Coordinates of C-alpha atoms in Angstrom, one line a residue:
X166 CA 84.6 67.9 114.3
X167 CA 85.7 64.1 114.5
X168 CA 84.1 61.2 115.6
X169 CA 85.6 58.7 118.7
X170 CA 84.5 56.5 120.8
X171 CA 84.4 56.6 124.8
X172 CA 81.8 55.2 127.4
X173 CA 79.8 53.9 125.2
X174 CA 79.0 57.0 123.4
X175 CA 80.2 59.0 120.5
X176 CA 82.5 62.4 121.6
X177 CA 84.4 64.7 119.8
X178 CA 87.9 63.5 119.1
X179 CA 91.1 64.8 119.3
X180 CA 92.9 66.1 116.2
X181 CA 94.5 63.3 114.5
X182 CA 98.4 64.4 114.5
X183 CA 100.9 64.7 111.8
X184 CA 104.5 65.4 112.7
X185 CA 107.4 65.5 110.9
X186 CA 110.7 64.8 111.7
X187 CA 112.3 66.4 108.5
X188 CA 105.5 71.3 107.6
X189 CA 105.5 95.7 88.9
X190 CA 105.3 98.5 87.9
X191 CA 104.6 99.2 84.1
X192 CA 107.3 99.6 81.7
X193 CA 108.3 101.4 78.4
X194 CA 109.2 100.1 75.4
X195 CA 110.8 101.5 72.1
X196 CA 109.7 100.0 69.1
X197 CA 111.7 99.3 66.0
X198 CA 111.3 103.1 64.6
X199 CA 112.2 104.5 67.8
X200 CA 109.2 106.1 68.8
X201 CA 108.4 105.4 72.6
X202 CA 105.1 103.7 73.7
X203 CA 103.8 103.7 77.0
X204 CA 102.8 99.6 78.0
X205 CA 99.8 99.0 79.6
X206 CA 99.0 100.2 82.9
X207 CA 100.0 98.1 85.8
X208 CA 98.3 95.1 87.2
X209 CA 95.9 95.7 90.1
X210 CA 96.5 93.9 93.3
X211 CA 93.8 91.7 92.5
X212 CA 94.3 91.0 89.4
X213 CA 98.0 89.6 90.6
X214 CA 96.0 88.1 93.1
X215 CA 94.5 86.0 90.9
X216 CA 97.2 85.2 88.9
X217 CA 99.4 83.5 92.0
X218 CA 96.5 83.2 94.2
X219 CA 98.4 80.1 96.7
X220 CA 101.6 82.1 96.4
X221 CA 100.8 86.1 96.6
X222 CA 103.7 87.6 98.8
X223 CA 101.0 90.4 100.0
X224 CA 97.4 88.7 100.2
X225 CA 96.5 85.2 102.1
X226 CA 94.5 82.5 100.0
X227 CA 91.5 82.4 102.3
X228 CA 89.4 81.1 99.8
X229 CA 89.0 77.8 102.2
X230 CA 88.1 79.4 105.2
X231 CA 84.6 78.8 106.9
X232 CA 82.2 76.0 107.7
X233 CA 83.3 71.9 106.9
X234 CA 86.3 73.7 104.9
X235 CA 85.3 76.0 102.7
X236 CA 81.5 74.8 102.3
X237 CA 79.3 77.5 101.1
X238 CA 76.6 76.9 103.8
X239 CA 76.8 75.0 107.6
X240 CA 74.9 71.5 107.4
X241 CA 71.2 71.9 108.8
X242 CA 70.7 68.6 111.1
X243 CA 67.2 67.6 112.5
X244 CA 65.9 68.8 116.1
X245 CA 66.0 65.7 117.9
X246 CA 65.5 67.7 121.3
X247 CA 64.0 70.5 123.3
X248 CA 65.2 72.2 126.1
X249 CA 61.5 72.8 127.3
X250 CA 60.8 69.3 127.5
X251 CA 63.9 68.7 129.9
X252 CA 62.6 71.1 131.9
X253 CA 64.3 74.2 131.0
X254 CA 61.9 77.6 132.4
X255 CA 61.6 80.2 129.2
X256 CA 60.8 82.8 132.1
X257 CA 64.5 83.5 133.7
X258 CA 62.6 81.8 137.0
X259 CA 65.1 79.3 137.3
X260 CA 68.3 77.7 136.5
X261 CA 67.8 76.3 133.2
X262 CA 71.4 75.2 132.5
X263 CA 71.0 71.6 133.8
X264 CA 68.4 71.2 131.8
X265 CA 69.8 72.3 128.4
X266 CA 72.6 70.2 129.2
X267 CA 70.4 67.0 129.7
X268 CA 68.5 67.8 126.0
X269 CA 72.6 68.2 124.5
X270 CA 73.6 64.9 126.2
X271 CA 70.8 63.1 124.9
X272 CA 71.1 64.5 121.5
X273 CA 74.8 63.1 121.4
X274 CA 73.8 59.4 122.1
X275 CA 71.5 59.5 119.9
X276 CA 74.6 60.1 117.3
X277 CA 73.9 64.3 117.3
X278 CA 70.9 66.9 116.1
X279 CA 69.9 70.1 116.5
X280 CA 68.8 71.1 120.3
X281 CA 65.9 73.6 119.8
X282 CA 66.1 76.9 122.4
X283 CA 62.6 78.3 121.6
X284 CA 61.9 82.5 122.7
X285 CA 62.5 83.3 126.1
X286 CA 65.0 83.8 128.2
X287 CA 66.7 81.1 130.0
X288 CA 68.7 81.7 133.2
X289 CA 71.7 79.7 133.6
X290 CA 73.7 79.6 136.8
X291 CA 76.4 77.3 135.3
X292 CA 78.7 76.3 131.8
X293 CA 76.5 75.0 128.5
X294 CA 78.4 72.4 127.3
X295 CA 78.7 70.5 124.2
X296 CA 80.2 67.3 124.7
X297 CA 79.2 65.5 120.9
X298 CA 80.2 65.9 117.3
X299 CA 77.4 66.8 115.3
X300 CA 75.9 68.2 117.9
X301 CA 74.1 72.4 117.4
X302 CA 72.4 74.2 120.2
X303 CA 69.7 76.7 118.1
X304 CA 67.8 79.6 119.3
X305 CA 64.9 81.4 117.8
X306 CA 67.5 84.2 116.8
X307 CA 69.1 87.0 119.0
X308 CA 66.0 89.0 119.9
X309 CA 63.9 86.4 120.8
X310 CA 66.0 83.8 122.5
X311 CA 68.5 84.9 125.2
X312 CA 70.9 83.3 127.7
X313 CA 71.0 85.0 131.2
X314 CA 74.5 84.3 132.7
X315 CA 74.7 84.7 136.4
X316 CA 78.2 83.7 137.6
X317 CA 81.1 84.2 136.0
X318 CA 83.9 81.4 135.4
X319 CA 86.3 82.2 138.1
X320 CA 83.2 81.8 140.2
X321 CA 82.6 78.7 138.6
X322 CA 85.6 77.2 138.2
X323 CA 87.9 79.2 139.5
X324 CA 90.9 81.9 138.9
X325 CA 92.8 80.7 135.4
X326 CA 95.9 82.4 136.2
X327 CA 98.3 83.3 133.0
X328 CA 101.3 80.7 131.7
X329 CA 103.7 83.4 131.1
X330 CA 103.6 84.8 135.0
X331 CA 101.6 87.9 136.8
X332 CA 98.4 88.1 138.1
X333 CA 96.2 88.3 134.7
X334 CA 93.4 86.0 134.4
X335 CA 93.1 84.1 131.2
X336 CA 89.4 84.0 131.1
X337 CA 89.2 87.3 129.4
X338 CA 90.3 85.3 125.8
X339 CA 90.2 81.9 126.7
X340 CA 86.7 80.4 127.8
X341 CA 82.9 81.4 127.7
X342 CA 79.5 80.1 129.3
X343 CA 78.9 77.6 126.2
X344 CA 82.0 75.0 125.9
X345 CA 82.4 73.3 123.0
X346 CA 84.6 70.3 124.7
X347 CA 84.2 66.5 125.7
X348 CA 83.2 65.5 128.7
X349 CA 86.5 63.9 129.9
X350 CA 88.8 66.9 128.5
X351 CA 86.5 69.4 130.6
X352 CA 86.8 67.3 133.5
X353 CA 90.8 67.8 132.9
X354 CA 90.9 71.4 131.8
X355 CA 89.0 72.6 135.0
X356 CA 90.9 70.3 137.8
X357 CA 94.0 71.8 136.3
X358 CA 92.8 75.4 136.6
X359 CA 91.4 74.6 140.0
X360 CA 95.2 73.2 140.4
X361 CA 96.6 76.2 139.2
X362 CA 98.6 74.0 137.1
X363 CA 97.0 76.4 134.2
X364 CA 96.6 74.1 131.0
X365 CA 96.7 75.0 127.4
X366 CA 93.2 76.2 126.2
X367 CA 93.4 73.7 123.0
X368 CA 91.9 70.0 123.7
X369 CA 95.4 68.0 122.3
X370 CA 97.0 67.7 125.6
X371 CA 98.6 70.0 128.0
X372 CA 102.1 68.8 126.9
X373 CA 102.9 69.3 122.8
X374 CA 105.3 66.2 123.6
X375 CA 102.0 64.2 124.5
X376 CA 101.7 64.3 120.7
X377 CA 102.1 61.1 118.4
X378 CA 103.9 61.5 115.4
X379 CA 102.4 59.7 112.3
X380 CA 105.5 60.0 109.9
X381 CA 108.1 62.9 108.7
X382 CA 107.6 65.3 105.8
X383 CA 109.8 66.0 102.9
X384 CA 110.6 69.8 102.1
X385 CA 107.7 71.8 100.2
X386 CA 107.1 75.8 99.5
X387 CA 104.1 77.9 100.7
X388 CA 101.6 77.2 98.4
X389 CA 101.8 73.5 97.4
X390 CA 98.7 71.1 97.9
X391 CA 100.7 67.7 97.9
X392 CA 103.7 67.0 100.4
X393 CA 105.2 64.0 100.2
X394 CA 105.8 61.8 103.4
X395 CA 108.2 59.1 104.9
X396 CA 105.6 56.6 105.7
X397 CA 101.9 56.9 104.6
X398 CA 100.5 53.7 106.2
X399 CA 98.7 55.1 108.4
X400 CA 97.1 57.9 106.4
X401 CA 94.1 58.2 104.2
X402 CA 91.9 60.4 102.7
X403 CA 89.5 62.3 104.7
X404 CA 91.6 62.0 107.8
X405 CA 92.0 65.4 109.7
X406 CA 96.0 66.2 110.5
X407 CA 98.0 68.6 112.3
X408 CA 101.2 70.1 110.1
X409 CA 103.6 71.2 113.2
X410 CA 106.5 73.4 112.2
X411 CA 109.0 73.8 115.3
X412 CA 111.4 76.5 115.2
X413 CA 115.5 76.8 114.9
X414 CA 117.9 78.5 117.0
X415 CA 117.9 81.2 114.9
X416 CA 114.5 81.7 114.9
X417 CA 114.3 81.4 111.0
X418 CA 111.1 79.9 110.9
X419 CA 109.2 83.2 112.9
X420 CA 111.3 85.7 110.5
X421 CA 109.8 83.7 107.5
X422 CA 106.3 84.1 108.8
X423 CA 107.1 87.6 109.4
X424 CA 107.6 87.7 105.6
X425 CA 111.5 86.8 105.3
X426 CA 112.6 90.0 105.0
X427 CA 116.4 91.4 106.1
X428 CA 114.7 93.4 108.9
X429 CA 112.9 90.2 110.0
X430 CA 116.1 88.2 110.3
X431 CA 117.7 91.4 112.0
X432 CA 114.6 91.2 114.8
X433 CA 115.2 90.4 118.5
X434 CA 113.3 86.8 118.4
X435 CA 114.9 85.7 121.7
X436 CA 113.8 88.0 124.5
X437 CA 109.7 87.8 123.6
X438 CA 108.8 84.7 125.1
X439 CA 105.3 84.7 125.0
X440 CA 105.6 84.4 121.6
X441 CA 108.4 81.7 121.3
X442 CA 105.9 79.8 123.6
X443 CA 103.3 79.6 120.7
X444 CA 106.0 77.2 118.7
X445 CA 105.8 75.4 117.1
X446 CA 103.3 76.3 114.5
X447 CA 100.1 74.3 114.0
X448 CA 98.0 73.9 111.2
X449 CA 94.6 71.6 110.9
X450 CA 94.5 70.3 107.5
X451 CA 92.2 67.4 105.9
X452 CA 94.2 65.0 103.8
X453 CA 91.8 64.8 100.2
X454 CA 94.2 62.0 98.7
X455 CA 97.1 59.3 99.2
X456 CA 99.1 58.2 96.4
X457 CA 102.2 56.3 97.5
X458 CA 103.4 58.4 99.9
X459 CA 102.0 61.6 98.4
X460 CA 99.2 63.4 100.2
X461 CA 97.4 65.7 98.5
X462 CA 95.4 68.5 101.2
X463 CA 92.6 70.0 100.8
X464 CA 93.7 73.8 101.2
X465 CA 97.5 74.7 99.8
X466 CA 100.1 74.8 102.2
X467 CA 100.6 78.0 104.7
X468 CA 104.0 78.1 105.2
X469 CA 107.1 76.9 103.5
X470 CA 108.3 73.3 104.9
X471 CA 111.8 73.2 105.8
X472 CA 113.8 70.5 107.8
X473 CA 115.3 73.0 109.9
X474 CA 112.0 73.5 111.2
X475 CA 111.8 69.9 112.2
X476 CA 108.2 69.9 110.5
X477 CA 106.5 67.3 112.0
X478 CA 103.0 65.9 109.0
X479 CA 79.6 85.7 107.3
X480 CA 77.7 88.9 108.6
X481 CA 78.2 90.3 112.1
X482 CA 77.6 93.2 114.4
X483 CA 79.5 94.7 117.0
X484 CA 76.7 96.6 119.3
X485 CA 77.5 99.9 120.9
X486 CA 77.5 100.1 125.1
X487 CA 74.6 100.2 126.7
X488 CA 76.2 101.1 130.0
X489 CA 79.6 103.2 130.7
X490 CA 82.4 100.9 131.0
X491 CA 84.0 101.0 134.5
X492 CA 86.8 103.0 134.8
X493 CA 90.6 102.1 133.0
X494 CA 88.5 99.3 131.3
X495 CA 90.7 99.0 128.1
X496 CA 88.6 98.5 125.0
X497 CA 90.0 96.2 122.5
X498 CA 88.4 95.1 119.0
X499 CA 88.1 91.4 116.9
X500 CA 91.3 90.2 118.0
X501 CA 93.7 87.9 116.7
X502 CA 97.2 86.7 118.6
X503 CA 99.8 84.2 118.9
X504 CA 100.9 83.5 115.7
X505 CA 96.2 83.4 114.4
X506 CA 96.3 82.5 110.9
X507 CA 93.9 82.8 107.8
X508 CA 91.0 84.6 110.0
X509 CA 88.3 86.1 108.0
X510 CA 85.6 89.0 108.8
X511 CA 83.4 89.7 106.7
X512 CA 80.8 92.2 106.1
X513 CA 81.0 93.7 109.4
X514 CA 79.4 96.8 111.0
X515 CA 81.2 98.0 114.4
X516 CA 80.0 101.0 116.2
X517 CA 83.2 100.5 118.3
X518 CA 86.2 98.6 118.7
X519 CA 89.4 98.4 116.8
X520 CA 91.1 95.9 114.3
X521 CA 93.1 94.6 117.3
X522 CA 96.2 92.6 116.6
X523 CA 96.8 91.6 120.6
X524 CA 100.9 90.9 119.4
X525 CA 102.3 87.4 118.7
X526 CA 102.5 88.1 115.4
X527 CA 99.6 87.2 113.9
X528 CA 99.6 86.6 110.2
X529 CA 98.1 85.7 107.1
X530 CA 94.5 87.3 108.1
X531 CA 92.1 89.1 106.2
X532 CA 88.9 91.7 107.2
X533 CA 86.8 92.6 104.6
X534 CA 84.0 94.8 103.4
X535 CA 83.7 96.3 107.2
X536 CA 82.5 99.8 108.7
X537 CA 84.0 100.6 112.0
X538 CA 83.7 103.5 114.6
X539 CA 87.8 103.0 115.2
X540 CA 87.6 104.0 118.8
X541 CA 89.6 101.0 120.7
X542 CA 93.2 100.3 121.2
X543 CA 95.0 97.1 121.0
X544 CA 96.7 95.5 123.9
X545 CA 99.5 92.7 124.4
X546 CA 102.7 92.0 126.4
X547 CA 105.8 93.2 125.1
X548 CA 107.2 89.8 125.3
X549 CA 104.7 89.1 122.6
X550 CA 106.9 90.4 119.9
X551 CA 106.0 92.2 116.9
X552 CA 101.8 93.0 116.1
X553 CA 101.9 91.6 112.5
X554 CA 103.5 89.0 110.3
X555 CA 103.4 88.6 106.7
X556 CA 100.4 88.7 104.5
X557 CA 98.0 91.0 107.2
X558 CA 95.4 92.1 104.4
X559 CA 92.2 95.0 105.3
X560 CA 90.3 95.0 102.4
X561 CA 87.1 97.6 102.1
X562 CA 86.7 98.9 105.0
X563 CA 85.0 102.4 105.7
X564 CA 86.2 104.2 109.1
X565 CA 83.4 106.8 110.6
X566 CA 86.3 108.6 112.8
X567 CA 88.8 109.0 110.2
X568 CA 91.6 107.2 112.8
X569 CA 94.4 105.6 111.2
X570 CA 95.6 103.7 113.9
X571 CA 95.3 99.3 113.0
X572 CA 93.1 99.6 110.1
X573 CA 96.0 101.5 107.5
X574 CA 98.7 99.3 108.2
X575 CA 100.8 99.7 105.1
X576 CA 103.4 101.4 107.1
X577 CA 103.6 99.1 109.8
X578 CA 102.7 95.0 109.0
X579 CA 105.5 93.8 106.6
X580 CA 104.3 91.9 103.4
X581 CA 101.0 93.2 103.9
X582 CA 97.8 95.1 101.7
X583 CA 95.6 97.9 102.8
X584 CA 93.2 98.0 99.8
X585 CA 90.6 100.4 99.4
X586 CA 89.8 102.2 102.9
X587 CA 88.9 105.8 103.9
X588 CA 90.9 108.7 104.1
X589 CA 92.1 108.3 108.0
X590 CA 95.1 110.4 109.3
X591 CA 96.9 109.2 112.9
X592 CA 95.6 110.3 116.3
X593 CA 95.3 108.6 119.9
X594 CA 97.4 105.8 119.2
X595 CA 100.2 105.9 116.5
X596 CA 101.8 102.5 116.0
X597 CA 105.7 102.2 114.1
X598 CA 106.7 99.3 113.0
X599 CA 108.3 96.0 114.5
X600 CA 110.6 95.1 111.9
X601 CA 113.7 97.8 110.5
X602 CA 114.3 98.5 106.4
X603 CA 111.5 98.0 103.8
X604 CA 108.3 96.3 105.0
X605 CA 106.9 95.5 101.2
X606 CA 103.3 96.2 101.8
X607 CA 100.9 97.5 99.4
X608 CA 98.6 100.6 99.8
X609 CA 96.2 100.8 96.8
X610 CA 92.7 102.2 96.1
X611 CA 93.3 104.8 99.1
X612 CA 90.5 107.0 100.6
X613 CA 88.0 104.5 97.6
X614 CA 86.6 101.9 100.1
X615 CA 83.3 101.3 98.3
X616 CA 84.1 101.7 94.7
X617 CA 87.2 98.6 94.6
X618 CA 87.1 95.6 93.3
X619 CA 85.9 93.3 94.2
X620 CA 84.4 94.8 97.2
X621 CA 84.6 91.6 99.4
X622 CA 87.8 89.5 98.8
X623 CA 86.5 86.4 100.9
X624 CA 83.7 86.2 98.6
X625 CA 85.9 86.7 95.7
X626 CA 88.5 84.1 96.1
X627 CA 85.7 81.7 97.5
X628 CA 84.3 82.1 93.7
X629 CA 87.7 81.3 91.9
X630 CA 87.8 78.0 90.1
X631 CA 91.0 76.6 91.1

C-alpha cells in the first residue's frame, strides 16, 4: 500500500485524500422495392459490452480490479525472514504468535520481504499483525501450513459493539486474527473498542471530517478517466487519492447509484440510516497523469460527479462443514454491503453458502464462472435499505440446488445482468424487489451457464485493449 515514515521506520500510510468541494432489439427494414428484410440479429450483452465497456448501463468495468491495480500477477519479494528462527514451534506446543510477529517487524525495517511460515502448525494465542508496506507473511500452502487460533477477539480485545445501536458485535465482518494495520492505528482502533467508543473499521480516521481536502473537482460522467481540478499543486502522478462523493437532501446521489431510475427517486432514502451512514461515497484511485489541472486516473470513473454531491478529489473454495453448526446459526455467503463496489469472484466452487448481498446497496459487482450449492440466506438490517444498486452482474454460474433465490436477480437488482446460469426456480427464500416500476435488468443465456461467452467476464475485460 503506501509508504510513510514514523519512528524511524517505514509503515503503511494512510490514503492520500482528494476532496472536492464542487467525485436494442433488432429492427426491420423495407427496402426500395418493398420487400421486407429481417436486419441482423441483436447484439449480445457482450458484444454491447464491448462496445461502451466504461459506460454499459447493465455491466461494471472491472477490468482493473485485482493486485497493484489491475496487474496480471502479485509481485514475488525475497524471504528476508523465518518464523522458525524467531522462535516460532511448528508443533502447536506453544504460542507462536510472538514470534511471527518479531520475524514481520524485522522484515519491515529492513524496508519489507517475504516472512516464510514453513509446514506445521503454529499455535497462536494472540493477533498476527502486519505493520509494513511491502511486507507478505507465506506459508507452504493450506495443507501443509496452518494457524491454530485459540482466543477469539472479544477475548482479546474485547466486545466491538455495533455504531448503529443493539447488542450485535461487529467482529463477525469487521476484523480477523491476521491485521493488516500500522502499529499506531492498532494501538487506536483497539483502545477505542476497549472504550466502547466503537471506531470505524477503515484506517483514515474515526471522524470523515478528520479528512484534508487537497482541491475541488469540476463535474464529470461515469466513465471518464480525466477530471479536471481547482488546484493541482499538490498532485502528481502515481499519488493514491480518495474521490469522496457526499450526498444531497434528496438523496440523489444514492438513487443514481441505484441506477437513476423513477422508482429509485420514488424510494424511501430517509428512514434507512445504516445506509445513509456509509456517505459519502469513497473511491481509491491512483492519479497516472497531471496536465494543468487535468488528472488523468488510472481506472475510469465509477460514478457520475456532480456538485450537488459536494464531490470532494483468482481461484477459491468455499469448504463444506465439518461439524453441525450450533443451533439458529444463520449461514450467509461471499458478502458484499454498504454501498461494496467493483468486487470480483472468480472461478469459484462453493459446496454451500449463498451470493449474499448483506443490504446497503451494494453495487457495481460482478461473480463469475462459479458453482454453488445455494443453500444460505442473506442477512442485513432493514435500515440498510435496498439489497442491490445498479450494475449487480452474475455471470456463469452453475447452481447444484436449482434455488433461485440471490444468484437470478434479474427480477429484483435494477440495472443489473444475470448472464448464463442454470435453470433455478424460487424456494426457501423469495426476495421482491426494493425499488417500484421497471428495474432495466438483463436476463440472457438462461438455463446455458457453460456454453456463454465468454465464460469468465473478469478475464475477458482484463484482456480488452483499451
Amino acid at each position: 500500500m503506501g509508504h510513510g515514515q514514523g519512528q524511524g521506520q517505514h509503515t503503511i500510510s494512510r490514503r492520500g485524500l482528494l476532496s472536492a468541494i464542487a467525485v436494442a432489439a433488432a429492427s426491420t427494414t423495407t427496402p426500395a422495392h418493398g420487400t421486407a428484410r429481417q436486419s441482423s440479429p441483436p447484439p449480445t450483452t457482450w458484444q454491447e459490452f464491448t462496445a461502451a465497456p466504461y459506460t454499459h448501463p447493465q455491466i461494471p468495468y472491472v477490468g482493473r480490479a485485482g493486485a497493484h491495480a489491475g496487474a496480471r500477477r502479485a509481485p514475488r519479494h525475497p524471504v528476508v525472514a523465518n518464523v522458525l528462527h524467531y522462535g516460532a514451534k511448528p508443533d502447536s506446543s506453544a504460542d507462536a504468535a510472538p514470534a511471527i510477529n518479531r520475524a514481520l517487524a524485522a522484515a519491515g525495517a529492513r524496508g519489507g520481504g517475504t516472512v516464510v511460515v514453513p509446514p506445521g502448525t503454529y499455535r497462536i494465542d494472540d493477533v498476527i499483525r502486519i505493520g509494513h508496506s511491502n511486507v507478505v507473511l507465506r506459508g507452504a500452502g493450506s495443507t501443509r501450513t496452518k494457524l491454530l487460533a485459540t482466543r477469539n477477539l472479544t477475548e482479546l480485545i474485547g466486545p466491538y459493539g455495533s455504531r448503529y445501536g443493539g447488542d450485535k458485535s461487529s467482529w463477525s465482518w469487521a476484523g480477523g486474527l491476521i491485521w493488516l494495520c500500522p502499529q499506531g492505528r492498532y494501538e487506536s482502533l483497539t483502545a477505542g473498542i476497549r472504550a466502547k467508543a466503537w471506531p470505524f473499521e477503515g484506517w483514515t480516521g474515526n471522524k470523515r471530517d478528520e479528512w484534508r481536502t487537497l482541491t475541488t473537482v469540476a463535474p464529470a460522467e461515469r466513465g471518464d478517466r480525466t477530471i479536471t481540478v481547482h488546484n493541482a499543486t499538490r498532485l502528481h502522478p502515481g499519488r493514491p487519492v480518495l474521490l469522496r462523493l457526499a450526498d444531497d437532501a434528496t438523496h440523489t446521489l444514492l438513487a443514481h447509484i441505484a441506477g437513476d431510475s423513477p422508482g429509485a427517486h420514488a424510494y424511501t432514502w430517509d428512514d434507512k440510516t445504516k445506509l445513509t451512514s456509509y456517505v459519502p461515497y469513497e473511491w481509491p484511485v491512483r492519479i497516472t497523469r497531471v496536465t494543468g489541472t487535468e488528472l488523468t486516473l488510472e481506472r475510469p470513473l465509477p460514478l457520475d460527479i456532480r456538485p450537488e454531491w459536494d464531490p470532494s478529489v483468482e481461484d477459491f473454495a468455499i469448504a463444506q462443514r465439518t461439524t453441525p453448526p450450533p443451533a439458529g446459526t444463520q449461514l450467509h455467503g461471499i458478502n458484499v454491503e454498504g454501498l461494496s463496489s467493483y468486487n470480483v469472484w472468480s472461478r469459484g466452487v462453493m459446496h454451500m453458502g449463498t451470493f449474499d448481498t448483506h443490504r446497503g446497496m451494494p453495487f457495481a459487482n460482478v461473480r463469475t464462472q462459479i458453482t454453488v450449492n445455494n443453500n444460505g440466506r442473506h442477512g442485513g438490517d432493514a435500515s440498510a435499505g435496498p439489497l442491490y444498486g445498479a450494475r449487480f452482474t452474475h455471470w456463469n454460474v452453475t447452481v447444484t440446488n436449482a434455488r433461485a433465490g440471490l444468484v437470478k436477480i434479474d427480477t429484483i437488482a435494477p440495472y443489473s445482468a444475470t448472464v448464463g446460469i442454470s435453470e433455478v426456480r424460487e424456494f426457501d427464500q423469495t426476495d421482491v424487489p426494493d425499488f417500484t416500476g421497471p428495474l432495466h435488468s438483463r436476463l440472457e443465456a438462461y438455463g446455458s451457464p457453460t456454453s456463454v461467452h465468454p465464460p469468465n467476464l473478469y478475464e475477458a475485460q482484463r484482456a480488452l485493449t483499451r
